[in-house]
Coordinates of C-alpha atoms (C1' of nucleotides) in Angstrom, one line a residue:
Chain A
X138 CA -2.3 17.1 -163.8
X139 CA -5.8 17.3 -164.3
X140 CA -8.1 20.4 -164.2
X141 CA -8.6 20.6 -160.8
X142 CA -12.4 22.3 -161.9
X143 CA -13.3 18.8 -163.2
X144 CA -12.4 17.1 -159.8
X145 CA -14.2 19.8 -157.8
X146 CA -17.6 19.2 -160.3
X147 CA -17.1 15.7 -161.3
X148 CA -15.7 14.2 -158.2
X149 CA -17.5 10.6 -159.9
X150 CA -16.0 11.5 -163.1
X151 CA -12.3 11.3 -161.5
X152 CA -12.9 8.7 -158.7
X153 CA -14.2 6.3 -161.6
X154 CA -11.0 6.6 -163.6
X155 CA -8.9 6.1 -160.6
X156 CA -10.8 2.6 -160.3
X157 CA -10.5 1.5 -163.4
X158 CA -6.8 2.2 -163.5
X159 CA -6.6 0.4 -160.0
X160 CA -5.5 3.1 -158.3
X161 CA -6.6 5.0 -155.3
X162 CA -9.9 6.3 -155.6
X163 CA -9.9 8.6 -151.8
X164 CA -7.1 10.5 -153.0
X165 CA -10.2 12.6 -155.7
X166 CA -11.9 13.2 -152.0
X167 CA -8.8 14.4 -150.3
X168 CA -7.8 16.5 -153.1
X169 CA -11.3 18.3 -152.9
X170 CA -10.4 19.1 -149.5
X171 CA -7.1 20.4 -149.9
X172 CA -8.5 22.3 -152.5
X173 CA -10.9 23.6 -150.5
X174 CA -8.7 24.6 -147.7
X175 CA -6.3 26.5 -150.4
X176 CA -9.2 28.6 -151.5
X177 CA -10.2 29.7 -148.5
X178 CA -6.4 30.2 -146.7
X179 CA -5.8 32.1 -150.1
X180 CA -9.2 34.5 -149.8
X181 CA -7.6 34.8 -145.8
X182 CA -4.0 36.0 -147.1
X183 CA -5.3 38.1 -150.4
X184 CA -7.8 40.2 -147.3
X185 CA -4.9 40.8 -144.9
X186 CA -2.1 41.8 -147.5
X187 CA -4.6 43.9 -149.2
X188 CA -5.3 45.5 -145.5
X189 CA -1.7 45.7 -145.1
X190 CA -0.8 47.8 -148.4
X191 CA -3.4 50.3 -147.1
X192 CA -1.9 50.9 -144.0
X193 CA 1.6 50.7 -145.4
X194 CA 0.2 53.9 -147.5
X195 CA -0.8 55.5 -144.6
X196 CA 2.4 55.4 -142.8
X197 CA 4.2 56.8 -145.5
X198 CA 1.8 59.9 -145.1
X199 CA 1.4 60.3 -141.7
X200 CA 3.6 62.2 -139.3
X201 CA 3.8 62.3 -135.3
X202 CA 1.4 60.5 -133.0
X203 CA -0.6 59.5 -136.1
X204 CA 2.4 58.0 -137.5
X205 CA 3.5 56.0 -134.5
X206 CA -0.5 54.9 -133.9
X207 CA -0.6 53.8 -137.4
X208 CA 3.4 51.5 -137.1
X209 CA 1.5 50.0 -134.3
X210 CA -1.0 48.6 -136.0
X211 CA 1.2 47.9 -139.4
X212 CA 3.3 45.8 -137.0
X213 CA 1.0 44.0 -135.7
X214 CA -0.9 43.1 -139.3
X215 CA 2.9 42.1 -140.4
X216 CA 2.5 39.2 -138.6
X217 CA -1.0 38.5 -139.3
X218 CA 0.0 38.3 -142.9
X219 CA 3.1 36.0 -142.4
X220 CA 1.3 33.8 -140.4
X221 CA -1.6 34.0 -143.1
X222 CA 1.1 33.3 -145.8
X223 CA 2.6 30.5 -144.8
X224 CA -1.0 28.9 -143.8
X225 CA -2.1 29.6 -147.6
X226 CA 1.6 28.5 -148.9
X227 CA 0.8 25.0 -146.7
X228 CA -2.3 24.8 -148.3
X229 CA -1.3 25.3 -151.6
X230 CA 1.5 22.8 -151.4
X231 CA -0.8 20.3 -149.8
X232 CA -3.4 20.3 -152.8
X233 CA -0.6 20.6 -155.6
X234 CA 1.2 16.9 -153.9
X235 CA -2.3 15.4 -154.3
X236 CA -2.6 16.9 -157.7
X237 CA 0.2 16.0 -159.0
X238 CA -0.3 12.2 -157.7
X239 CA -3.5 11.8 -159.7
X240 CA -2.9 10.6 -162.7
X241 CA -5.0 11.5 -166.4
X242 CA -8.7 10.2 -166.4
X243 CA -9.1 7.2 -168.9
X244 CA -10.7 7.6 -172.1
X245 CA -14.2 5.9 -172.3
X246 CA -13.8 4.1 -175.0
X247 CA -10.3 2.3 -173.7
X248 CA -10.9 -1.1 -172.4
X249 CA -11.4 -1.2 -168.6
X250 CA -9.4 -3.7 -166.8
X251 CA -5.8 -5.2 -166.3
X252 CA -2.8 -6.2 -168.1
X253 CA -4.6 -9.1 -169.9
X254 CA -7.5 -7.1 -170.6
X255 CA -6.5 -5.5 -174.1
X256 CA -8.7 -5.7 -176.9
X257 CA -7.2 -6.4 -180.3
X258 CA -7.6 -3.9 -182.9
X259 CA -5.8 -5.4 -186.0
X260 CA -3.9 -7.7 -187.5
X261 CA -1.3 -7.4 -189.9
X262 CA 0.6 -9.8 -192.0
X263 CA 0.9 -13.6 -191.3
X264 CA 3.5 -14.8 -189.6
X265 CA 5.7 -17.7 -191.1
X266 CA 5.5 -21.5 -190.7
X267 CA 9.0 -22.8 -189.6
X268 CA 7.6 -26.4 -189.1
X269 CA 6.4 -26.1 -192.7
X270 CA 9.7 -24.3 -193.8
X271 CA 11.5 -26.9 -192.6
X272 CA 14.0 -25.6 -189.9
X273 CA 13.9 -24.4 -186.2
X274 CA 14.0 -20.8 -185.6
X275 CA 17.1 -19.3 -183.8
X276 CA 16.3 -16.9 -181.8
X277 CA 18.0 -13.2 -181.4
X278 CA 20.7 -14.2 -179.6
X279 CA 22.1 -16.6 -181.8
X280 CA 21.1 -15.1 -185.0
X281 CA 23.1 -12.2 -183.3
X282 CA 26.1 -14.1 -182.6
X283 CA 26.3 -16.2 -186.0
X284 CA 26.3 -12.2 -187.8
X285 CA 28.8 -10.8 -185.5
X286 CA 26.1 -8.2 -184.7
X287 CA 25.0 -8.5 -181.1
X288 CA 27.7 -9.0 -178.6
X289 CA 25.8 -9.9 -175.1
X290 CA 28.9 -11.4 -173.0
X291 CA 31.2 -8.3 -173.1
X292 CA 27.7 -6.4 -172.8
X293 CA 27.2 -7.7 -169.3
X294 CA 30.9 -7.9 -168.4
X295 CA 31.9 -4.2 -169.3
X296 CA 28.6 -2.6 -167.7
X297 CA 25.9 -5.5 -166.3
X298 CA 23.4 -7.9 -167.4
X299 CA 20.7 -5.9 -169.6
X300 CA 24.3 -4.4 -171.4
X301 CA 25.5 -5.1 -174.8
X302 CA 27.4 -4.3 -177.7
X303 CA 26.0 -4.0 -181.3
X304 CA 28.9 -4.7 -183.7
X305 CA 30.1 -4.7 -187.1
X306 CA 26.7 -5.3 -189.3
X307 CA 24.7 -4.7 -186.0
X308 CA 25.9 -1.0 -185.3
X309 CA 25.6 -0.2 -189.3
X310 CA 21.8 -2.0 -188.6
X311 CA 21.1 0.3 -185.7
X312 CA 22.5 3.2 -188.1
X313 CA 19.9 2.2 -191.0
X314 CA 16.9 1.6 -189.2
X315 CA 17.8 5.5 -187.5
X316 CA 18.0 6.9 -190.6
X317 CA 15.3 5.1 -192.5
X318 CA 12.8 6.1 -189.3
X319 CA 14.2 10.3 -189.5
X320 CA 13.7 10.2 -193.3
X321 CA 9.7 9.1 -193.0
X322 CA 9.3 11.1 -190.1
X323 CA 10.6 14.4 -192.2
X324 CA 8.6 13.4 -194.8
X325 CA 5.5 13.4 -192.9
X326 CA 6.5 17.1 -191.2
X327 CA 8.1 15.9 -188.5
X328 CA 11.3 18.2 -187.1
X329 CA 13.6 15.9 -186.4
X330 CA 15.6 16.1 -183.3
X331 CA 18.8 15.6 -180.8
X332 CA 17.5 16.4 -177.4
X333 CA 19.6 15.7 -174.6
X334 CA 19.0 12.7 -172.9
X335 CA 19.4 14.2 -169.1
X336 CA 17.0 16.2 -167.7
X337 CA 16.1 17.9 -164.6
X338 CA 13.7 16.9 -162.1
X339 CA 11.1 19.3 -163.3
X340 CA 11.1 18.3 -166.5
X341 CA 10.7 14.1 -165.5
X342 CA 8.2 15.4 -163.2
X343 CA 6.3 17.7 -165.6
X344 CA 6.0 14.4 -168.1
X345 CA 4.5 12.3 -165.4
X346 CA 7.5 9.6 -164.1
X347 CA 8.2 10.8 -160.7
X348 CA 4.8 8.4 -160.0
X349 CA 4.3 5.2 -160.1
X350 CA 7.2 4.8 -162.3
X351 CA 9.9 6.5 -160.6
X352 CA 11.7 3.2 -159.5
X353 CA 12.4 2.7 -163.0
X354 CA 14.5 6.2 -163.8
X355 CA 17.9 6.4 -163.1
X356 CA 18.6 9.9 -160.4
X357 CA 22.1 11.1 -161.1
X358 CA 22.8 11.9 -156.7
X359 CA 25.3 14.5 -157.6
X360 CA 23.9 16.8 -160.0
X361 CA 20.4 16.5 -159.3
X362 CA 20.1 15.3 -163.0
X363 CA 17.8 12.4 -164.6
X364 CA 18.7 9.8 -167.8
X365 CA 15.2 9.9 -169.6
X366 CA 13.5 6.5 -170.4
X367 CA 12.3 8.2 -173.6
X368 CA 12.9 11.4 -176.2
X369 CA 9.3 11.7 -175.0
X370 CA 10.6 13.9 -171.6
X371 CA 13.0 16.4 -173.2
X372 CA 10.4 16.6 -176.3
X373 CA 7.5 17.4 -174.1
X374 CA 9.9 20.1 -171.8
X375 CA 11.2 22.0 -174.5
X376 CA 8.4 23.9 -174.9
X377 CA 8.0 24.5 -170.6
X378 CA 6.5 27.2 -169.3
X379 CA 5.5 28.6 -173.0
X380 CA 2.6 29.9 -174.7
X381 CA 2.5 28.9 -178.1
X382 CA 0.5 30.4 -181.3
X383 CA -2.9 28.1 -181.9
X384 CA -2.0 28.8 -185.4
X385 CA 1.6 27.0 -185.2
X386 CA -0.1 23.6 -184.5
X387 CA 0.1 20.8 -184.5
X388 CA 4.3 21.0 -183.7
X389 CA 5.9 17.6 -184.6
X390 CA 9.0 16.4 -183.3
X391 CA 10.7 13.4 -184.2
X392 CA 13.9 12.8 -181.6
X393 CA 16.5 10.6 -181.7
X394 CA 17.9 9.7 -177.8
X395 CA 19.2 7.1 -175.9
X396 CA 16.4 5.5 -173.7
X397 CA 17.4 4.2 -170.2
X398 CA 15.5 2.1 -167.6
X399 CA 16.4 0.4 -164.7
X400 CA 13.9 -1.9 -164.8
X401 CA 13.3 -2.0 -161.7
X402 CA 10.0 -4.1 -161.4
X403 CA 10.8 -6.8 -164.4
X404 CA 13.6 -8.8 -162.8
X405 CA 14.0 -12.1 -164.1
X406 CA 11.6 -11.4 -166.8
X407 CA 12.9 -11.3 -171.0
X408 CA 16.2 -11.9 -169.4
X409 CA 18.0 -13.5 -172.6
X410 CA 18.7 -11.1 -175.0
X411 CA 18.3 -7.6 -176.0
X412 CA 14.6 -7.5 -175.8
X413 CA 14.6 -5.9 -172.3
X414 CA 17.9 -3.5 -171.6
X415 CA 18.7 -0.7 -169.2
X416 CA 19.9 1.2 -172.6
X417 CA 18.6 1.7 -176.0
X418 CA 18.3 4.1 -178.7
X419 CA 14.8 5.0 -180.1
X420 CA 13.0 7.6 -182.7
X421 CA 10.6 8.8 -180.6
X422 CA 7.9 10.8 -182.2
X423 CA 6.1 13.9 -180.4
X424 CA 2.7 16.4 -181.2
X425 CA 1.7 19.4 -179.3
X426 CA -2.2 19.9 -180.7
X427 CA -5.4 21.2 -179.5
X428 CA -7.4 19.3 -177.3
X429 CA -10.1 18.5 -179.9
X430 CA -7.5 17.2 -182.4
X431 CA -6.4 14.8 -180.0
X432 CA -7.6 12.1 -180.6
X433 CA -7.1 12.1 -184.8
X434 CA -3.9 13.0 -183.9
X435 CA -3.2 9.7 -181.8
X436 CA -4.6 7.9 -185.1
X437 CA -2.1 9.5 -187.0
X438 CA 0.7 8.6 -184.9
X439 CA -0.4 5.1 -184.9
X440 CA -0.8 5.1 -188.5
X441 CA 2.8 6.5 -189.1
X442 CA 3.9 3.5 -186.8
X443 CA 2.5 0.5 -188.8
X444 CA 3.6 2.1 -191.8
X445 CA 7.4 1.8 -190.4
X446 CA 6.8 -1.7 -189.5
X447 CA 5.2 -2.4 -192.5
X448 CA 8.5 -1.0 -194.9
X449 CA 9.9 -3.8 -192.5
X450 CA 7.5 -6.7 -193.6
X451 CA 6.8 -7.5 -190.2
X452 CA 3.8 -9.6 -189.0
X453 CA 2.4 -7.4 -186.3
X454 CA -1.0 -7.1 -184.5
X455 CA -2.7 -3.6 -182.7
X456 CA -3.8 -3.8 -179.6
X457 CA -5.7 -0.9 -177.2
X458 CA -4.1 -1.0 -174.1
X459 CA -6.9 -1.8 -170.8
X460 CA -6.7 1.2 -168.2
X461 CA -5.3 -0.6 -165.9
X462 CA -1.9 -0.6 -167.8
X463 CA -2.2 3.0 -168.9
X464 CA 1.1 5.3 -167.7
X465 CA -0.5 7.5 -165.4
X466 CA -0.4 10.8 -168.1
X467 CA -2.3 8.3 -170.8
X468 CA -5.9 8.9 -171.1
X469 CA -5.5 5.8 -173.9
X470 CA -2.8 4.2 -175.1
X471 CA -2.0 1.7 -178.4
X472 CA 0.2 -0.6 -178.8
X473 CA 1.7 -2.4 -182.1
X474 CA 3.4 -5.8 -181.4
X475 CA 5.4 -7.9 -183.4
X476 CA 5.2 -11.8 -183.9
X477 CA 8.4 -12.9 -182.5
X478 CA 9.1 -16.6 -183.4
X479 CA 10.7 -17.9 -180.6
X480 CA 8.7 -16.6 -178.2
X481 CA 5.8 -17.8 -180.2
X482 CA 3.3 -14.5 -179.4
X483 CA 3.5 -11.1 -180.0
X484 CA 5.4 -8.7 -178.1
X485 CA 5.5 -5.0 -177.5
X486 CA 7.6 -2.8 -180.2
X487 CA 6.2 0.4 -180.4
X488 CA 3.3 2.0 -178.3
X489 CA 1.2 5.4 -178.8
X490 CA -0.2 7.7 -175.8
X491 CA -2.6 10.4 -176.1
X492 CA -2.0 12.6 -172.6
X493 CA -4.7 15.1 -173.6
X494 CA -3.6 18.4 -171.4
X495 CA -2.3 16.1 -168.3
X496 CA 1.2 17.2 -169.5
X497 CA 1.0 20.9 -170.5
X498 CA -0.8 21.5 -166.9
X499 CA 2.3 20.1 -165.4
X500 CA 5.2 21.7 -167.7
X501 CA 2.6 24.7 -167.8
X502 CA 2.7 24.7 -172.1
X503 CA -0.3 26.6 -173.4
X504 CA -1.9 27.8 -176.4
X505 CA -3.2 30.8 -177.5
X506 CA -6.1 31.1 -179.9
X507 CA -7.2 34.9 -180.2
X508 CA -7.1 36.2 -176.7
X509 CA -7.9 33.2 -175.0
X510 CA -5.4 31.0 -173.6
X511 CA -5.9 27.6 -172.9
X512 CA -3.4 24.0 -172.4
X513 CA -3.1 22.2 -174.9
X514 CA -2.5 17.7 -175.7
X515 CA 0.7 16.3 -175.8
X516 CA 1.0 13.3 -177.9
X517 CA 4.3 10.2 -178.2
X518 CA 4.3 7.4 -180.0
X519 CA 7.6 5.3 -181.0
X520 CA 8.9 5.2 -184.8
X521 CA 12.0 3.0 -183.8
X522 CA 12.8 1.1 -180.9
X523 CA 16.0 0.0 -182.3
X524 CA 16.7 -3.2 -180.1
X525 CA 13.5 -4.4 -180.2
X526 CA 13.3 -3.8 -183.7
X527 CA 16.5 -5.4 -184.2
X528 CA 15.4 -9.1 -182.7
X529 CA 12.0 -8.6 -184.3
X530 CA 13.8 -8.5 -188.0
X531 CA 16.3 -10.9 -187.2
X532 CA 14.0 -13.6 -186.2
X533 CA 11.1 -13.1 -188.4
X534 CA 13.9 -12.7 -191.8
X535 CA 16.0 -15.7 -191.2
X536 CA 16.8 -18.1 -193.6
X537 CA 17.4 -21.8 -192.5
X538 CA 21.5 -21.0 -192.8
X539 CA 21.4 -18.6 -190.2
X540 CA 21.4 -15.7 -192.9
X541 CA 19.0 -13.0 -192.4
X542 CA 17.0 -11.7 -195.1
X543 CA 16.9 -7.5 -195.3
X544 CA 13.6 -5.9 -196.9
X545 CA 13.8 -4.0 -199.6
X546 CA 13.0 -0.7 -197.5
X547 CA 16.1 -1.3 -196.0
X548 CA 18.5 -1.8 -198.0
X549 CA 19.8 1.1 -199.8
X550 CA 20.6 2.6 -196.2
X551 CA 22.7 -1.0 -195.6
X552 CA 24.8 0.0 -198.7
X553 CA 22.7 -2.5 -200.9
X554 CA 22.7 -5.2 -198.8
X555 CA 20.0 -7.9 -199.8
X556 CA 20.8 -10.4 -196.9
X557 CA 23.2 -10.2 -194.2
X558 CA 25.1 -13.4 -193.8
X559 CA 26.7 -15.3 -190.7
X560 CA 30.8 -14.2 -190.4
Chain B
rG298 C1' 37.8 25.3 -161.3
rG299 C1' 39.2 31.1 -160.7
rA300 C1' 37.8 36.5 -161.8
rG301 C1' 34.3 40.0 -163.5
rG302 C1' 29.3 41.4 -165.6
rA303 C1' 24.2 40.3 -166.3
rU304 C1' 19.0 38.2 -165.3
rU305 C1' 12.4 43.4 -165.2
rC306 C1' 5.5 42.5 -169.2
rG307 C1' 6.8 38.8 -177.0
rC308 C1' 11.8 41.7 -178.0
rA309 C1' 15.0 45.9 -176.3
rU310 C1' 15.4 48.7 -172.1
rA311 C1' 14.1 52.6 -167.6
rG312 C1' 13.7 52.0 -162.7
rU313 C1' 18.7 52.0 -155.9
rG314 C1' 13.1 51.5 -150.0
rG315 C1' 6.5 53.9 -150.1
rC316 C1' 3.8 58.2 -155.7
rC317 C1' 6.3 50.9 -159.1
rG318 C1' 2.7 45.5 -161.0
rA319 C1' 6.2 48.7 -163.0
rG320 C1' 7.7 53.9 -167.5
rU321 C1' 9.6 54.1 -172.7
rG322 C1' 10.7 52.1 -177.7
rC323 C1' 9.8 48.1 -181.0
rG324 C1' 6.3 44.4 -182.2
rC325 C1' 1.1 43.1 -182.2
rA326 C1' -4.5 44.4 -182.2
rC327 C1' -8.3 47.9 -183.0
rG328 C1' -9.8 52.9 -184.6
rC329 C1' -9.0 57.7 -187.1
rU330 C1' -6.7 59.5 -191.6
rU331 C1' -6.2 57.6 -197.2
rG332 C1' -8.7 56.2 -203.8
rG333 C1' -5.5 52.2 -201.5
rA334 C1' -1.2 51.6 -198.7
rA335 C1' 3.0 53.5 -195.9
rA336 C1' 3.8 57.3 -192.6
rG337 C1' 1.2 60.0 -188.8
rC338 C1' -2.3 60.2 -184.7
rG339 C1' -5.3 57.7 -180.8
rU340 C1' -6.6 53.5 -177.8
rG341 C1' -5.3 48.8 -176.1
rU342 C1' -1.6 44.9 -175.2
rA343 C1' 2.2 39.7 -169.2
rA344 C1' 0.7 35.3 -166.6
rG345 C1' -1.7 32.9 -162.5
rG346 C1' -5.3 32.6 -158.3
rG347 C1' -10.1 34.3 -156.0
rG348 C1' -15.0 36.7 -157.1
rC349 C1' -21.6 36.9 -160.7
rA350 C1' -19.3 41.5 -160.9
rA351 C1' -16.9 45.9 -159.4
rC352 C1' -12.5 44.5 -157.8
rC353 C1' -8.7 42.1 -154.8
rC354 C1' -4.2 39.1 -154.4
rU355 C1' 0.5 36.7 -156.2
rU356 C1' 4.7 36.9 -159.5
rC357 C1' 10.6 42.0 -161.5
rG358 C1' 15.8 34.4 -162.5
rC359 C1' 14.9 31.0 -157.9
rG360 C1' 15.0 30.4 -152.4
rG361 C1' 15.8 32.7 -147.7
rG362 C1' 16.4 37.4 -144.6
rU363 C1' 16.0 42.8 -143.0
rU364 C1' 11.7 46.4 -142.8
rC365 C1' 5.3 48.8 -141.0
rA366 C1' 6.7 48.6 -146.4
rA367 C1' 11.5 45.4 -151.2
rA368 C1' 12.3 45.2 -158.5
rU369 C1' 15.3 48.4 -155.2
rC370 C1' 19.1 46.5 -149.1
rC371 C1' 21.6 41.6 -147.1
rC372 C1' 22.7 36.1 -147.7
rG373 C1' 22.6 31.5 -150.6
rC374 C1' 21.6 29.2 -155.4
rA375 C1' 20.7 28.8 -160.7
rU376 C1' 21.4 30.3 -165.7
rC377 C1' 23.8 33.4 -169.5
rC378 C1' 28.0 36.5 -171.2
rU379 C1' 33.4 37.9 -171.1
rC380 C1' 38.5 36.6 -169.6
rC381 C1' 41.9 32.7 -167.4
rG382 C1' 42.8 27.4 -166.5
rC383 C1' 41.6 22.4 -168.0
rC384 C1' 39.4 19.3 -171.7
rA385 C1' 36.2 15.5 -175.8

RNA sequence: GGAGGAUUCGCAUAGUGGCCGAGUGCGCACGCUUGGAAAGCGUGUAAGGGGCAACCCUUCGCGGGUUCAAAUCCCGCAUCCUCCGCCA
């Protein structure tokens, strides 16, 4: 959530950030309303309960007629102050549902517009010339199959299409590219981390994807219980409802979870393949800083992303996300994306938000910094998408026999393996 | 799943209807003392909301209820601990 100070003294501010993101740009007027009406149902309650304690003291004193007089009138200002409580509760509620659907104000410097409307940072690496090479790319799938490492068919009949199986030199792939993310991660301070991958509804709400994106989390009914889309939710909770020492910061956390998304809005869309699954793991990574660090921060992150895709010799561009396509905690956002052959663009593989305080207001996670106390920025960005990572070596590394080339980064945590070759 | 116990200000605890938003110890901060330190002594030390401020209000796991008045009584739930059962 925002500060709600900002919306009452920057309405503009807000309302122009809701426009850029496309979203709804009344919701900054009725929240200053509801605001509004809190405050002054609150000052209402906070007169009559303070009324109420006096007279409550009296009663205690007072003996005889004076007593009874004085019940009379403590009755009577009971219900006064319920009425006035549940007036200032409904108030209160009111403004914190219109608060919590506004999402983060955009960054000034992210580029305003839609989907299309990125702006391209970088460019890294070249990718290859198959034409000139000689041979047709495979793609994923059949690179996949030829290895015996990706197993789609029994994917989809054991649990559903977006399902699959890594096997045999797949899995021990999946294993490598886990361990060779953790070890960079610790090296550059990260804590690494196994948080649990199910998560209760105030921690999915504290991180922002009860919103627009709640169509895409799986709700276990029974418990009341979510499956996180990212390591991003139980990282950003663990520290709920804390106040943490300025002087411990920045806290890094690098955690290793499964990732599960229904994909709700995407049907039909990167259906072949494991590119888009309901299941994944991932090496998420995850700061805590002050505000004002923020934004180096973010740098850092995506600087500790294109090193990991470059110890992976992939061809890969960076892109700053347009607001419009910002998660509604990201005041900006950066994407890497590799070339992917087949596809003959580059797609999505990792992608960094900076959510200045949106989150700790929600999870309530401050900082202290000599007696003041004050929220502080969350920051993710991904180390490891396995899956994606997985088709984006397999397809850029081939060899025209269907053999896949590993790079040297990688090898010693494939036991030596130079090149993985078709079973 | 069954039985019992617990949940209070960073930590440990006191508190069974009004004098309790709440005492004590530890920790922490500042001061005194000291050549310096320790010890000792003194003062301060939860968060949130409202207000220029004085100050007021909310919060004793969470949600309801009883009462003029609830940390305290009643009901429900959650979490933790112990024992039993089951189990990767």
């Amino acid at each position: 959530m925002i500060d709600l100070r900002l919306i009452r003294e920057q309405p503009d501010l807000v309302r122009a950030s809701q426009r850029a993101r496309g979203e709804d740009e009344s919701l900054v007027d009725a929240l200053v309303a509801a605001d509004e009406l809190r405050r002054a149902s609150g000052v209402h309650f906070d007169t009559l309960r303070a009324e109420q304690k006096v007279v409550g003291k009296d009663v205690a004193r007072a003996t005889g007629d004076e007593k009874a007089a004085l019940l009379a009138k403590a009755k009577d200002l009971a219900t006064q102050v319920r009425e006035a409580e549940t007036a200032s509760a409904q108030a209160s509620a009111q403004a914190e549902e219109l608060l919590l659907a506004l999402s983060n104000v955009v960054n000034p410097a992210a580029p305003v517009g839609g989907e299309a409307d990125f702006v391209v940072l970088r460019q890294v690496g070249t990718p290859r010339d198959f034409t000139q090479e000689g041979f047709t790319p495979r793609d994923h799938v059949e690179l996949g199959q030829l290895l015996g490492a990706i197993d789609v068919e029994r994917g989809a009949k054991v649990s559903g299409s977006r399902f699959y199986y890594l096997t045999g030199v797949g899995a021990l792939l999946e294993f490598a590219l886990v361990q060779m993310a953790m070890e960079q991660a610790v090296a550059a301070g990260f804590q690494p981390m196994i948080p649990p991958a199910l998560v209760k509804p105030a921690a999915m709400q504290g991180t922002g994807f009860l919103g627009q994106a709640a169509e895409n989390v799986y709700r276990l009914e029974a418990d009341d219980l979510y499956l996180v889309g990212t390591a991003e939710v139980p990282l950003a909770a663990y520290h709920m409802d804390e106040i943490l020492d300025a002087a411990s910061l920045p806290l890094r956390y690098a955690g290793f979870s499964p990732s599960f998304r229904r994909e709700a809005g995407s049907h039909g869309k990167d259906t072949r393949g494991i590119w888009r699954v309901h299941w994944f793991d991932k090496v998420e990574m995850f700061s805590y800083c002050p505000p004002e660090e923020a934004a180096a921060e973010h740098a850092r992150l995506l600087a500790w992303e294109q090193e990991f895709l470059g110890k992976l010799e992939l061809p890969y561009r960076v892109i700053d996300v347009a607001t419009g396509d910002l998660g509604s905690s990201a005041t900006r956002k950066f994407d890497c994306e590799a070339w992917i052959p087949t596809q003959g663009g580059y797609k999505e593989v990792t992608s960094t938000s900076n959510c200045s305080e949106f989150q700790s207001r929600r999870l309530s996670i401050r900082m202290r910094e000599g007696d003041k106390i004050r929220p502080l920025a969350t920051l993710n960005g991904t180390l490891c998408a396995v899956t994606r990572i997985i088709v984006a070596l397999l397809e850029n590394h081939q060899q025209a026999d269907g053999s896949v080339r590993v790079p040297q980064a990688l090898q010693h945590h494939l036991g030596g393996r130079e090149v993985l070759l078709p079973i």
